[in-house]
Amino acid sequence: MSIIEKALAKQQQKNGQNSEQVKNALSKEEPANDKASSEIITKDSIDINKAALFIDKKSLEDRGYLIDNGTRKSIKDEFRQIKRKLLNNAFGNASKTLNHSNLIMVTSAKPNEGKTFVAINLALSIALEQDKTVLLIDADVLRPSVMRELGIEDNPGLIEYLLGKSEQVSDIIYNTDIDKLKVIPAGTPHHLSNELLASEKMANFANELANRYPDRIVIFDCPPLIGVTETIVLANLMGQALIVVEENKTSIANIQAATEHLNEDLALGLVLNKAIRSHKDLYGYYGYGYGTQD
Ligand SMILES: Nc1ncnc2c1ncn2[C@@H]1O[C@H](COP(=O)(O)OP(=O)(O)O)[C@@H](O)[C@H]1O
Ligand SMILES: [Mg+2]
């Protein structure tokens, strides 16, 4: 059974209990552990001298992102559920069986399924509601959009670091005016951008993040799986992966094909994006659900 089949089978067992719009099926899910999510941050020691970047929260909210102003309860609840499972895997008992349990990749079979939307919302959700620091990395280096979506100007980032132009990891980590949210931009596009993701330097970088900041969630907004071979290489550096599936876009067969080479040890989650639509909302009403499309 492939990882995706296991995740789907597990989900199918649970069907019937799920009335909520957002669910994800993490293969190493364990019971909620509030203690883990309320751990005190002891190592938040990155020395960042740069000014905090301003995030335009009103604009984010207008575009459907999760902003903690007491409205859009549904999207908040949806991401809370996804987040809880990820945090349990990262810091609870399951973390012992995962390598780099705090490193989470967000990917999808194809472009435009909502990876960046999910990665940003997840980061906001963790930063706004938890006493955990979250580092959001734009690793979709050929089609970077995290900074643009956040309304932040471009800065040197991952590419510069992987090319050796920025020497220290701390050079490319930026504080934002959301207290617990730090970002690493993709940086300037380079003709070897994707190849750099599969480099030894990238592997060392992931090790460094996992070892230096084990109490921090690191979210990688990654390229899609189909057509970008380096995404599979990136998956080997992560403890957890969220696969965003746009409803009615990608077939289960496609998802299976795209995920069959993923590292078996990954805790794998599926997020069904744009599941429910109505015309009331500018963007349509987007919900989330498990990856079963029947
Ligand atoms: N659930 C959602 N609700 C509202 N807009 C969404 C949702 N998911 C994706 N979008 C929008 O759809 C577009 C594509 O999503 P994006 O996250 O950029 O895809 P990807 O990163 O997978 O290429 C973006 O404009 C994004 O804001
Ligand atoms: Mg994207």
PDB file of C-alpha atoms and ligand atoms in Angstrom:
ATOM      1  CA  MET A   1       0.000   0.000   0.000  1.00  0.00           C
ATOM      2  CA  SER A   2       1.407   3.392  -0.915  1.00  0.00           C
ATOM      3  CA  ILE A   3       1.491   6.191   1.633  1.00  0.00           C
ATOM      4  CA  ILE A   4      -1.368   7.917  -0.078  1.00  0.00           C
ATOM      5  CA  GLU A   5      -3.475   4.760  -0.069  1.00  0.00           C
ATOM      6  CA  LYS A   6      -2.830   4.337   3.637  1.00  0.00           C
ATOM      7  CA  ALA A   7      -3.840   7.918   4.291  1.00  0.00           C
ATOM      8  CA  LEU A   8      -6.963   7.516   2.193  1.00  0.00           C
ATOM      9  CA  ALA A   9      -7.841   4.173   3.770  1.00  0.00           C
ATOM     10  CA  LYS A  10      -7.437   5.671   7.192  1.00  0.00           C
ATOM     11  CA  GLN A  11      -9.647   8.521   6.203  1.00  0.00           C
ATOM     12  CA  GLN A  12     -12.281   6.251   4.759  1.00  0.00           C
ATOM     13  CA  GLN A  13     -12.498   4.474   8.108  1.00  0.00           C
ATOM     14  CA  LYS A  14     -13.259   7.779   9.706  1.00  0.00           C
ATOM     15  CA  ASN A  15     -15.847   8.867   7.189  1.00  0.00           C
ATOM     16  CA  GLY A  16     -19.215   9.453   8.678  1.00  0.00           C
ATOM     17  CA  GLN A  17     -17.788  11.180  11.710  1.00  0.00           C
ATOM     18  CA  ASN A  18     -16.665  14.162   9.731  1.00  0.00           C
ATOM     19  CA  SER A  19     -19.080  16.964   9.376  1.00  0.00           C
ATOM     20  CA  GLU A  20     -16.512  19.709   9.459  1.00  0.00           C
ATOM     21  CA  GLN A  21     -15.148  21.173   6.281  1.00  0.00           C
ATOM     22  CA  VAL A  22     -11.501  20.819   7.002  1.00  0.00           C
ATOM     23  CA  LYS A  23      -9.877  17.562   7.762  1.00  0.00           C
ATOM     24  CA  ASN A  24      -6.553  16.150   7.008  1.00  0.00           C
ATOM     25  CA  ALA A  25      -5.388  12.599   7.247  1.00  0.00           C
ATOM     26  CA  LEU A  26      -1.993  12.411   8.802  1.00  0.00           C
ATOM     27  CA  SER A  27      -0.570   8.959   8.699  1.00  0.00           C
ATOM     28  CA  LYS A  28       1.123   9.325  12.070  1.00  0.00           C
ATOM     29  CA  GLU A  29      -1.625  11.236  13.763  1.00  0.00           C
ATOM     30  CA  GLU A  30      -1.976  10.771  17.485  1.00  0.00           C
ATOM     31  CA  PRO A  31      -4.413  12.038  20.118  1.00  0.00           C
ATOM     32  CA  ALA A  32      -4.377  15.754  20.822  1.00  0.00           C
ATOM     33  CA  ASN A  33      -1.687  16.654  23.275  1.00  0.00           C
ATOM     34  CA  ASP A  34      -2.159  20.137  24.592  1.00  0.00           C
ATOM     35  CA  LYS A  35       0.939  19.931  26.678  1.00  0.00           C
ATOM     36  CA  ALA A  36       3.068  19.600  23.574  1.00  0.00           C
ATOM     37  CA  SER A  37       1.503  22.622  21.962  1.00  0.00           C
ATOM     38  CA  SER A  38       2.015  24.776  25.028  1.00  0.00           C
ATOM     39  CA  GLU A  39       5.694  24.127  25.430  1.00  0.00           C
ATOM     40  CA  ILE A  40       7.660  27.177  26.335  1.00  0.00           C
ATOM     41  CA  ILE A  41      10.021  28.429  23.695  1.00  0.00           C
ATOM     42  CA  THR A  42      13.482  28.169  25.126  1.00  0.00           C
ATOM     43  CA  LYS A  43      15.633  28.649  22.078  1.00  0.00           C
ATOM     44  CA  ASP A  44      14.370  31.600  20.153  1.00  0.00           C
ATOM     45  CA  SER A  45      17.802  32.966  19.831  1.00  0.00           C
ATOM     46  CA  ILE A  46      18.225  33.903  16.200  1.00  0.00           C
ATOM     47  CA  ASP A  47      20.164  37.094  16.094  1.00  0.00           C
ATOM     48  CA  ILE A  48      18.240  39.184  13.619  1.00  0.00           C
ATOM     49  CA  ASN A  49      19.197  42.818  13.395  1.00  0.00           C
ATOM     50  CA  LYS A  50      16.993  43.646  10.443  1.00  0.00           C
ATOM     51  CA  ALA A  51      13.832  45.655  10.954  1.00  0.00           C
ATOM     52  CA  ALA A  52      10.654  43.582  11.131  1.00  0.00           C
ATOM     53  CA  LEU A  53       8.814  43.368   7.825  1.00  0.00           C
ATOM     54  CA  PHE A  54       5.317  44.815   7.753  1.00  0.00           C
ATOM     55  CA  ILE A  55       2.526  42.460   6.714  1.00  0.00           C
ATOM     56  CA  ASP A  56      -0.640  44.097   5.387  1.00  0.00           C
ATOM     57  CA  LYS A  57      -3.201  42.159   7.394  1.00  0.00           C
ATOM     58  CA  LYS A  58      -6.197  43.997   5.975  1.00  0.00           C
ATOM     59  CA  SER A  59      -5.184  43.058   2.448  1.00  0.00           C
ATOM     60  CA  LEU A  60      -4.592  39.444   3.509  1.00  0.00           C
ATOM     61  CA  GLU A  61      -8.015  39.326   5.075  1.00  0.00           C
ATOM     62  CA  ASP A  62      -9.644  40.822   1.967  1.00  0.00           C
ATOM     63  CA  ARG A  63      -8.089  38.024  -0.068  1.00  0.00           C
ATOM     64  CA  GLY A  64      -9.483  35.308   2.156  1.00  0.00           C
ATOM     65  CA  TYR A  65      -6.494  34.651   4.385  1.00  0.00           C
ATOM     66  CA  LEU A  66      -6.833  33.842   8.023  1.00  0.00           C
ATOM     67  CA  ILE A  67      -6.462  36.917  10.161  1.00  0.00           C
ATOM     68  CA  ASP A  68      -7.340  36.812  13.822  1.00  0.00           C
ATOM     69  CA  ASN A  69      -9.967  39.532  14.043  1.00  0.00           C
ATOM     70  CA  GLY A  70     -12.757  37.372  15.337  1.00  0.00           C
ATOM     71  CA  THR A  71     -14.413  36.902  11.937  1.00  0.00           C
ATOM     72  CA  ARG A  72     -14.160  34.053   9.426  1.00  0.00           C
ATOM     73  CA  LYS A  73     -14.436  31.564  12.198  1.00  0.00           C
ATOM     74  CA  SER A  74     -14.730  28.665   9.804  1.00  0.00           C
ATOM     75  CA  ILE A  75     -11.328  29.115   8.186  1.00  0.00           C
ATOM     76  CA  LYS A  76      -9.786  29.541  11.608  1.00  0.00           C
ATOM     77  CA  ASP A  77     -11.339  26.334  12.857  1.00  0.00           C
ATOM     78  CA  GLU A  78     -10.339  24.533   9.706  1.00  0.00           C
ATOM     79  CA  PHE A  79      -6.702  25.413  10.069  1.00  0.00           C
ATOM     80  CA  ARG A  80      -6.789  24.802  13.791  1.00  0.00           C
ATOM     81  CA  GLN A  81      -7.547  21.157  13.112  1.00  0.00           C
ATOM     82  CA  ILE A  82      -4.798  20.779  10.557  1.00  0.00           C
ATOM     83  CA  LYS A  83      -2.392  22.595  12.818  1.00  0.00           C
ATOM     84  CA  ARG A  84      -3.212  20.455  15.860  1.00  0.00           C
ATOM     85  CA  LYS A  85      -2.237  17.286  14.034  1.00  0.00           C
ATOM     86  CA  LEU A  86       0.938  18.802  12.684  1.00  0.00           C
ATOM     87  CA  LEU A  87       1.942  20.071  16.129  1.00  0.00           C
ATOM     88  CA  ASN A  88       1.230  16.691  17.677  1.00  0.00           C
ATOM     89  CA  ASN A  89       3.413  15.018  15.096  1.00  0.00           C
ATOM     90  CA  ALA A  90       6.104  17.640  15.541  1.00  0.00           C
ATOM     91  CA  PHE A  91       6.331  17.655  19.318  1.00  0.00           C
ATOM     92  CA  GLY A  92       4.223  14.788  20.699  1.00  0.00           C
ATOM     93  CA  ASN A  93       5.069  11.099  20.951  1.00  0.00           C
ATOM     94  CA  ALA A  94       5.008  10.573  17.187  1.00  0.00           C
ATOM     95  CA  SER A  95       7.921  12.974  16.881  1.00  0.00           C
ATOM     96  CA  LYS A  96      10.215  10.231  18.182  1.00  0.00           C
ATOM     97  CA  THR A  97       9.493   8.116  15.118  1.00  0.00           C
ATOM     98  CA  LEU A  98       9.925  10.975  12.644  1.00  0.00           C
ATOM     99  CA  ASN A  99      13.128  12.461  11.366  1.00  0.00           C
ATOM    100  CA  HIS A 100      12.958  16.281  11.404  1.00  0.00           C
ATOM    101  CA  SER A 101       9.409  16.170  12.752  1.00  0.00           C
ATOM    102  CA  ASN A 102       9.244  19.980  12.936  1.00  0.00           C
ATOM    103  CA  LEU A 103       9.996  20.428   9.224  1.00  0.00           C
ATOM    104  CA  ILE A 104       6.776  20.440   7.191  1.00  0.00           C
ATOM    105  CA  MET A 105       6.527  20.653   3.438  1.00  0.00           C
ATOM    106  CA  VAL A 106       3.412  21.891   1.682  1.00  0.00           C
ATOM    107  CA  THR A 107       3.116  20.573  -1.852  1.00  0.00           C
ATOM    108  CA  SER A 108       0.572  19.390  -4.410  1.00  0.00           C
ATOM    109  CA  ALA A 109       0.491  17.336  -7.576  1.00  0.00           C
ATOM    110  CA  LYS A 110       0.144  20.367  -9.857  1.00  0.00           C
ATOM    111  CA  PRO A 111       0.590  24.146  -9.698  1.00  0.00           C
ATOM    112  CA  ASN A 112      -2.186  26.447  -8.505  1.00  0.00           C
ATOM    113  CA  GLU A 113      -3.877  23.981  -6.193  1.00  0.00           C
ATOM    114  CA  GLY A 114      -3.403  26.280  -3.208  1.00  0.00           C
ATOM    115  CA  LYS A 115      -0.012  25.379  -1.711  1.00  0.00           C
ATOM    116  CA  THR A 116       0.909  28.954  -0.917  1.00  0.00           C
ATOM    117  CA  PHE A 117      -2.578  29.699   0.382  1.00  0.00           C
ATOM    118  CA  VAL A 118      -2.399  26.722   2.748  1.00  0.00           C
ATOM    119  CA  ALA A 119       1.233  27.362   3.763  1.00  0.00           C
ATOM    120  CA  ILE A 120       0.519  30.997   4.677  1.00  0.00           C
ATOM    121  CA  ASN A 121      -2.702  30.190   6.512  1.00  0.00           C
ATOM    122  CA  LEU A 122      -1.032  27.438   8.442  1.00  0.00           C
ATOM    123  CA  ALA A 123       1.824  29.743   9.399  1.00  0.00           C
ATOM    124  CA  LEU A 124      -0.610  32.485  10.443  1.00  0.00           C
ATOM    125  CA  SER A 125      -2.685  29.990  12.371  1.00  0.00           C
ATOM    126  CA  ILE A 126       0.302  28.745  14.346  1.00  0.00           C
ATOM    127  CA  ALA A 127       1.760  32.226  14.831  1.00  0.00           C
ATOM    128  CA  LEU A 128      -1.503  33.800  15.943  1.00  0.00           C
ATOM    129  CA  GLU A 129      -2.802  31.136  18.252  1.00  0.00           C
ATOM    130  CA  GLN A 130       0.137  29.234  19.629  1.00  0.00           C
ATOM    131  CA  ASP A 131       3.079  30.011  21.754  1.00  0.00           C
ATOM    132  CA  LYS A 132       5.167  28.408  19.054  1.00  0.00           C
ATOM    133  CA  THR A 133       7.351  30.318  16.670  1.00  0.00           C
ATOM    134  CA  VAL A 134       6.885  29.491  13.024  1.00  0.00           C
ATOM    135  CA  LEU A 135       9.326  30.002  10.203  1.00  0.00           C
ATOM    136  CA  LEU A 136       7.746  30.150   6.742  1.00  0.00           C
ATOM    137  CA  ILE A 137      10.135  29.449   3.862  1.00  0.00           C
ATOM    138  CA  ASP A 138       9.334  30.113   0.240  1.00  0.00           C
ATOM    139  CA  ALA A 139      10.937  27.074  -1.359  1.00  0.00           C
ATOM    140  CA  ASP A 140       8.903  27.287  -4.577  1.00  0.00           C
ATOM    141  CA  VAL A 141      11.909  29.039  -6.032  1.00  0.00           C
ATOM    142  CA  LEU A 142      10.752  29.041  -9.657  1.00  0.00           C
ATOM    143  CA  ARG A 143       7.324  30.467  -8.877  1.00  0.00           C
ATOM    144  CA  PRO A 144       7.813  32.250  -5.573  1.00  0.00           C
ATOM    145  CA  SER A 145       4.749  34.040  -4.241  1.00  0.00           C
ATOM    146  CA  VAL A 146       4.836  33.992  -0.451  1.00  0.00           C
ATOM    147  CA  MET A 147       6.290  37.497  -0.114  1.00  0.00           C
ATOM    148  CA  ARG A 148       3.983  38.919  -2.753  1.00  0.00           C
ATOM    149  CA  GLU A 149       0.971  37.362  -1.049  1.00  0.00           C
ATOM    150  CA  LEU A 150       2.083  38.730   2.314  1.00  0.00           C
ATOM    151  CA  GLY A 151       2.624  42.155   0.752  1.00  0.00           C
ATOM    152  CA  ILE A 152       6.293  42.154   1.699  1.00  0.00           C
ATOM    153  CA  GLU A 153       9.023  43.521  -0.547  1.00  0.00           C
ATOM    154  CA  ASP A 154      11.507  41.020  -1.974  1.00  0.00           C
ATOM    155  CA  ASN A 155      14.706  40.415  -0.081  1.00  0.00           C
ATOM    156  CA  PRO A 156      17.641  38.068  -0.396  1.00  0.00           C
ATOM    157  CA  GLY A 157      16.560  34.584   0.639  1.00  0.00           C
ATOM    158  CA  LEU A 158      16.978  30.880   0.074  1.00  0.00           C
ATOM    159  CA  ILE A 159      18.587  31.155  -3.380  1.00  0.00           C
ATOM    160  CA  GLU A 160      21.226  33.605  -2.144  1.00  0.00           C
ATOM    161  CA  TYR A 161      21.971  31.315   0.780  1.00  0.00           C
ATOM    162  CA  LEU A 162      22.247  28.202  -1.400  1.00  0.00           C
ATOM    163  CA  LEU A 163      24.503  30.082  -3.822  1.00  0.00           C
ATOM    164  CA  GLY A 164      26.704  31.172  -0.933  1.00  0.00           C
ATOM    165  CA  LYS A 165      25.930  34.868  -1.436  1.00  0.00           C
ATOM    166  CA  SER A 166      24.347  35.084   2.007  1.00  0.00           C
ATOM    167  CA  GLU A 167      26.600  33.325   4.447  1.00  0.00           C
ATOM    168  CA  GLN A 168      24.586  32.882   7.602  1.00  0.00           C
ATOM    169  CA  VAL A 169      21.141  31.359   7.935  1.00  0.00           C
ATOM    170  CA  SER A 170      20.293  34.345  10.108  1.00  0.00           C
ATOM    171  CA  ASP A 171      21.057  36.650   7.149  1.00  0.00           C
ATOM    172  CA  ILE A 172      18.025  35.376   5.286  1.00  0.00           C
ATOM    173  CA  ILE A 173      15.571  35.011   8.192  1.00  0.00           C
ATOM    174  CA  TYR A 174      13.334  38.052   8.628  1.00  0.00           C
ATOM    175  CA  ASN A 175      11.135  38.983  11.541  1.00  0.00           C
ATOM    176  CA  THR A 176       7.693  40.249  10.692  1.00  0.00           C
ATOM    177  CA  ASP A 177       5.343  42.461  12.650  1.00  0.00           C
ATOM    178  CA  ILE A 178       3.432  39.298  13.523  1.00  0.00           C
ATOM    179  CA  ASP A 179       5.351  38.425  16.621  1.00  0.00           C
ATOM    180  CA  LYS A 180       5.802  34.678  16.199  1.00  0.00           C
ATOM    181  CA  LEU A 181       6.119  34.645  12.414  1.00  0.00           C
ATOM    182  CA  LYS A 182       9.489  34.692  10.685  1.00  0.00           C
ATOM    183  CA  VAL A 183      10.014  34.313   6.966  1.00  0.00           C
ATOM    184  CA  ILE A 184      12.687  33.275   4.497  1.00  0.00           C
ATOM    185  CA  PRO A 185      11.984  34.620   0.985  1.00  0.00           C
ATOM    186  CA  ALA A 186      12.841  32.578  -2.102  1.00  0.00           C
ATOM    187  CA  GLY A 187      15.297  35.227  -3.224  1.00  0.00           C
ATOM    188  CA  THR A 188      16.279  36.133  -6.746  1.00  0.00           C
ATOM    189  CA  PRO A 189      15.338  33.521  -9.377  1.00  0.00           C
ATOM    190  CA  HIS A 190      18.342  31.689 -10.763  1.00  0.00           C
ATOM    191  CA  HIS A 191      18.596  29.364 -13.741  1.00  0.00           C
ATOM    192  CA  LEU A 192      19.545  26.523 -11.409  1.00  0.00           C
ATOM    193  CA  SER A 193      16.883  27.360  -8.832  1.00  0.00           C
ATOM    194  CA  ASN A 194      15.302  23.928  -8.659  1.00  0.00           C
ATOM    195  CA  GLU A 195      18.621  22.106  -8.813  1.00  0.00           C
ATOM    196  CA  LEU A 196      19.731  24.097  -5.786  1.00  0.00           C
ATOM    197  CA  LEU A 197      16.834  22.596  -3.838  1.00  0.00           C
ATOM    198  CA  ALA A 198      18.345  19.147  -4.365  1.00  0.00           C
ATOM    199  CA  SER A 199      21.845  20.240  -3.361  1.00  0.00           C
ATOM    200  CA  GLU A 200      23.871  19.068  -0.404  1.00  0.00           C
ATOM    201  CA  LYS A 201      23.783  22.610   0.923  1.00  0.00           C
ATOM    202  CA  MET A 202      19.986  22.420   1.051  1.00  0.00           C
ATOM    203  CA  ALA A 203      20.200  19.140   2.979  1.00  0.00           C
ATOM    204  CA  ASN A 204      22.635  20.724   5.445  1.00  0.00           C
ATOM    205  CA  PHE A 205      20.364  23.734   5.731  1.00  0.00           C
ATOM    206  CA  ALA A 206      17.388  21.506   6.623  1.00  0.00           C
ATOM    207  CA  ASN A 207      19.520  19.666   9.188  1.00  0.00           C
ATOM    208  CA  GLU A 208      20.583  22.943  10.686  1.00  0.00           C
ATOM    209  CA  LEU A 209      17.001  24.175  10.975  1.00  0.00           C
ATOM    210  CA  ALA A 210      15.856  20.906  12.524  1.00  0.00           C
ATOM    211  CA  ASN A 211      18.724  20.767  14.998  1.00  0.00           C
ATOM    212  CA  ARG A 212      19.074  24.410  15.909  1.00  0.00           C
ATOM    213  CA  TYR A 213      15.375  25.145  16.217  1.00  0.00           C
ATOM    214  CA  PRO A 214      13.714  21.890  17.259  1.00  0.00           C
ATOM    215  CA  ASP A 215      10.999  23.812  19.096  1.00  0.00           C
ATOM    216  CA  ARG A 216       9.997  25.808  16.044  1.00  0.00           C
ATOM    217  CA  ILE A 217       7.679  24.771  13.235  1.00  0.00           C
ATOM    218  CA  VAL A 218       9.299  25.283   9.848  1.00  0.00           C
ATOM    219  CA  ILE A 219       6.907  25.361   6.892  1.00  0.00           C
ATOM    220  CA  PHE A 220       8.309  24.982   3.380  1.00  0.00           C
ATOM    221  CA  ASP A 221       6.077  26.212   0.566  1.00  0.00           C
ATOM    222  CA  CYS A 222       7.411  23.792  -2.066  1.00  0.00           C
ATOM    223  CA  PRO A 223       7.092  23.334  -5.821  1.00  0.00           C
ATOM    224  CA  PRO A 224       4.505  20.842  -7.097  1.00  0.00           C
ATOM    225  CA  LEU A 225       5.383  17.140  -7.356  1.00  0.00           C
ATOM    226  CA  ILE A 226       4.550  16.664 -11.019  1.00  0.00           C
ATOM    227  CA  GLY A 227       7.212  18.123 -13.280  1.00  0.00           C
ATOM    228  CA  VAL A 228       9.662  19.154 -10.549  1.00  0.00           C
ATOM    229  CA  THR A 229      11.803  16.164  -9.607  1.00  0.00           C
ATOM    230  CA  GLU A 230      13.555  18.104  -6.849  1.00  0.00           C
ATOM    231  CA  THR A 231      10.353  18.180  -4.792  1.00  0.00           C
ATOM    232  CA  ILE A 232      10.805  14.475  -4.014  1.00  0.00           C
ATOM    233  CA  VAL A 233      14.379  15.171  -2.943  1.00  0.00           C
ATOM    234  CA  LEU A 234      13.096  17.926  -0.660  1.00  0.00           C
ATOM    235  CA  ALA A 235      10.608  15.481   0.846  1.00  0.00           C
ATOM    236  CA  ASN A 236      13.523  13.377   2.100  1.00  0.00           C
ATOM    237  CA  LEU A 237      14.585  16.300   4.275  1.00  0.00           C
ATOM    238  CA  MET A 238      11.186  16.717   5.933  1.00  0.00           C
ATOM    239  CA  GLY A 239       9.372  14.974   8.747  1.00  0.00           C
ATOM    240  CA  GLN A 240       5.892  15.854   7.543  1.00  0.00           C
ATOM    241  CA  ALA A 241       4.177  16.686   4.275  1.00  0.00           C
ATOM    242  CA  LEU A 242       0.832  18.279   3.533  1.00  0.00           C
ATOM    243  CA  ILE A 243      -0.464  17.516   0.060  1.00  0.00           C
ATOM    244  CA  VAL A 244      -2.928  20.138  -1.123  1.00  0.00           C
ATOM    245  CA  VAL A 245      -5.499  18.718  -3.491  1.00  0.00           C
ATOM    246  CA  GLU A 246      -7.750  21.042  -5.411  1.00  0.00           C
ATOM    247  CA  GLU A 247     -11.116  19.445  -5.704  1.00  0.00           C
ATOM    248  CA  ASN A 248     -12.122  18.466  -9.240  1.00  0.00           C
ATOM    249  CA  LYS A 249      -8.681  19.230 -10.558  1.00  0.00           C
ATOM    250  CA  THR A 250      -6.454  16.327  -9.699  1.00  0.00           C
ATOM    251  CA  SER A 251      -7.633  12.724  -9.825  1.00  0.00           C
ATOM    252  CA  ILE A 252      -6.799  10.252  -7.086  1.00  0.00           C
ATOM    253  CA  ALA A 253      -4.731   8.332  -9.659  1.00  0.00           C
ATOM    254  CA  ASN A 254      -2.732  11.481 -10.336  1.00  0.00           C
ATOM    255  CA  ILE A 255      -2.187  12.080  -6.651  1.00  0.00           C
ATOM    256  CA  GLN A 256      -1.093   8.496  -6.163  1.00  0.00           C
ATOM    257  CA  ALA A 257       1.326   8.728  -9.057  1.00  0.00           C
ATOM    258  CA  ALA A 258       2.685  12.011  -7.746  1.00  0.00           C
ATOM    259  CA  THR A 259       3.176  10.767  -4.206  1.00  0.00           C
ATOM    260  CA  GLU A 260       4.265   7.159  -4.686  1.00  0.00           C
ATOM    261  CA  HIS A 261       7.940   8.030  -4.483  1.00  0.00           C
ATOM    262  CA  LEU A 262       7.607  10.079  -1.325  1.00  0.00           C
ATOM    263  CA  ASN A 263       9.676   8.926   1.584  1.00  0.00           C
ATOM    264  CA  GLU A 264       7.682   6.227   3.460  1.00  0.00           C
ATOM    265  CA  ASP A 265       8.630   7.693   6.820  1.00  0.00           C
ATOM    266  CA  LEU A 266       6.890  10.999   6.191  1.00  0.00           C
ATOM    267  CA  ALA A 267       3.813  11.835   8.212  1.00  0.00           C
ATOM    268  CA  LEU A 268       1.518  12.601   5.341  1.00  0.00           C
ATOM    269  CA  GLY A 269      -1.554  14.802   5.362  1.00  0.00           C
ATOM    270  CA  LEU A 270      -4.032  15.642   2.653  1.00  0.00           C
ATOM    271  CA  VAL A 271      -5.901  18.921   2.452  1.00  0.00           C
ATOM    272  CA  LEU A 272      -8.767  19.121   0.022  1.00  0.00           C
ATOM    273  CA  ASN A 273      -8.846  22.738  -1.061  1.00  0.00           C
ATOM    274  CA  LYS A 274     -11.624  24.777  -2.634  1.00  0.00           C
ATOM    275  CA  ALA A 275     -14.031  21.994  -1.761  1.00  0.00           C
ATOM    276  CA  ILE A 276     -17.266  23.896  -1.339  1.00  0.00           C
ATOM    277  CA  ARG A 277     -18.200  26.861  -3.460  1.00  0.00           C
ATOM    278  CA  SER A 278     -20.996  29.367  -3.219  1.00  0.00           C
ATOM    279  CA  HIS A 279     -21.379  32.657  -4.980  1.00  0.00           C
ATOM    280  CA  LYS A 280     -21.751  34.657  -1.789  1.00  0.00           C
ATOM    281  CA  ASP A 281     -18.094  35.331  -1.418  1.00  0.00           C
ATOM    282  CA  LEU A 282     -15.828  37.158  -3.826  1.00  0.00           C
ATOM    283  CA  TYR A 283     -13.567  34.153  -4.141  1.00  0.00           C
ATOM    284  CA  GLY A 284     -16.311  31.622  -3.822  1.00  0.00           C
ATOM    285  CA  TYR A 285     -16.463  29.896  -0.517  1.00  0.00           C
ATOM    286  CA  TYR A 286     -13.532  27.600  -0.195  1.00  0.00           C
ATOM    287  CA  GLY A 287     -13.567  24.768   2.220  1.00  0.00           C
ATOM    288  CA  TYR A 288     -11.246  21.930   2.895  1.00  0.00           C
ATOM    289  CA  GLY A 289     -11.759  18.288   3.400  1.00  0.00           C
ATOM    290  CA  TYR A 290     -10.121  14.960   3.265  1.00  0.00           C
ATOM    291  CA  GLY A 291      -8.568  13.826   0.052  1.00  0.00           C
ATOM    292  CA  THR A 292     -11.362  11.440  -0.860  1.00  0.00           C
ATOM    293  CA  GLN A 293     -13.189  12.781  -3.843  1.00  0.00           C
ATOM    294  CA  ASP A 294     -16.030  10.320  -4.090  1.00  0.00           C
TER     295      ASP A 294
HETATM  296  N1  LIG B   1      -9.088  28.165  -0.307  1.00  0.00           N
HETATM  297  C1  LIG B   1      -8.854  29.274  -1.020  1.00  0.00           C
HETATM  298  N2  LIG B   1      -9.622  30.375  -0.847  1.00  0.00           N
HETATM  299  C2  LIG B   1      -9.399  31.485  -1.567  1.00  0.00           C
HETATM  300  N3  LIG B   1      -8.436  31.612  -2.494  1.00  0.00           N
HETATM  301  C3  LIG B   1      -7.662  30.551  -2.719  1.00  0.00           C
HETATM  302  C4  LIG B   1      -7.793  29.340  -1.987  1.00  0.00           C
HETATM  303  N4  LIG B   1      -6.867  28.473  -2.407  1.00  0.00           N
HETATM  304  C5  LIG B   1      -6.153  29.112  -3.363  1.00  0.00           C
HETATM  305  N5  LIG B   1      -6.627  30.364  -3.551  1.00  0.00           N
HETATM  306  C6  LIG B   1      -6.129  31.310  -4.542  1.00  0.00           C
HETATM  307  O1  LIG B   1      -5.901  30.585  -5.753  1.00  0.00           O
HETATM  308  C7  LIG B   1      -4.694  31.015  -6.373  1.00  0.00           C
HETATM  309  C8  LIG B   1      -3.708  29.854  -6.487  1.00  0.00           C
HETATM  310  O2  LIG B   1      -3.342  29.437  -5.180  1.00  0.00           O
HETATM  311  P1  LIG B   1      -1.813  29.317  -4.726  1.00  0.00           P
HETATM  312  O3  LIG B   1      -1.812  29.097  -3.248  1.00  0.00           O
HETATM  313  O4  LIG B   1      -1.005  30.444  -5.237  1.00  0.00           O
HETATM  314  O5  LIG B   1      -1.433  27.970  -5.501  1.00  0.00           O
HETATM  315  P2  LIG B   1      -0.021  27.228  -5.578  1.00  0.00           P
HETATM  316  O6  LIG B   1       0.864  27.828  -4.534  1.00  0.00           O
HETATM  317  O7  LIG B   1      -0.359  25.789  -5.313  1.00  0.00           O
HETATM  318  O8  LIG B   1       0.483  27.415  -6.970  1.00  0.00           O
HETATM  319  C9  LIG B   1      -4.156  32.167  -5.534  1.00  0.00           C
HETATM  320  O9  LIG B   1      -4.625  33.372  -6.072  1.00  0.00           O
HETATM  321  C10 LIG B   1      -4.785  31.914  -4.162  1.00  0.00           C
HETATM  322  O10 LIG B   1      -4.898  33.095  -3.414  1.00  0.00           O
HETATM  323 MG    MG B   2       2.644  28.835  -4.671  1.00  0.00          MG
END
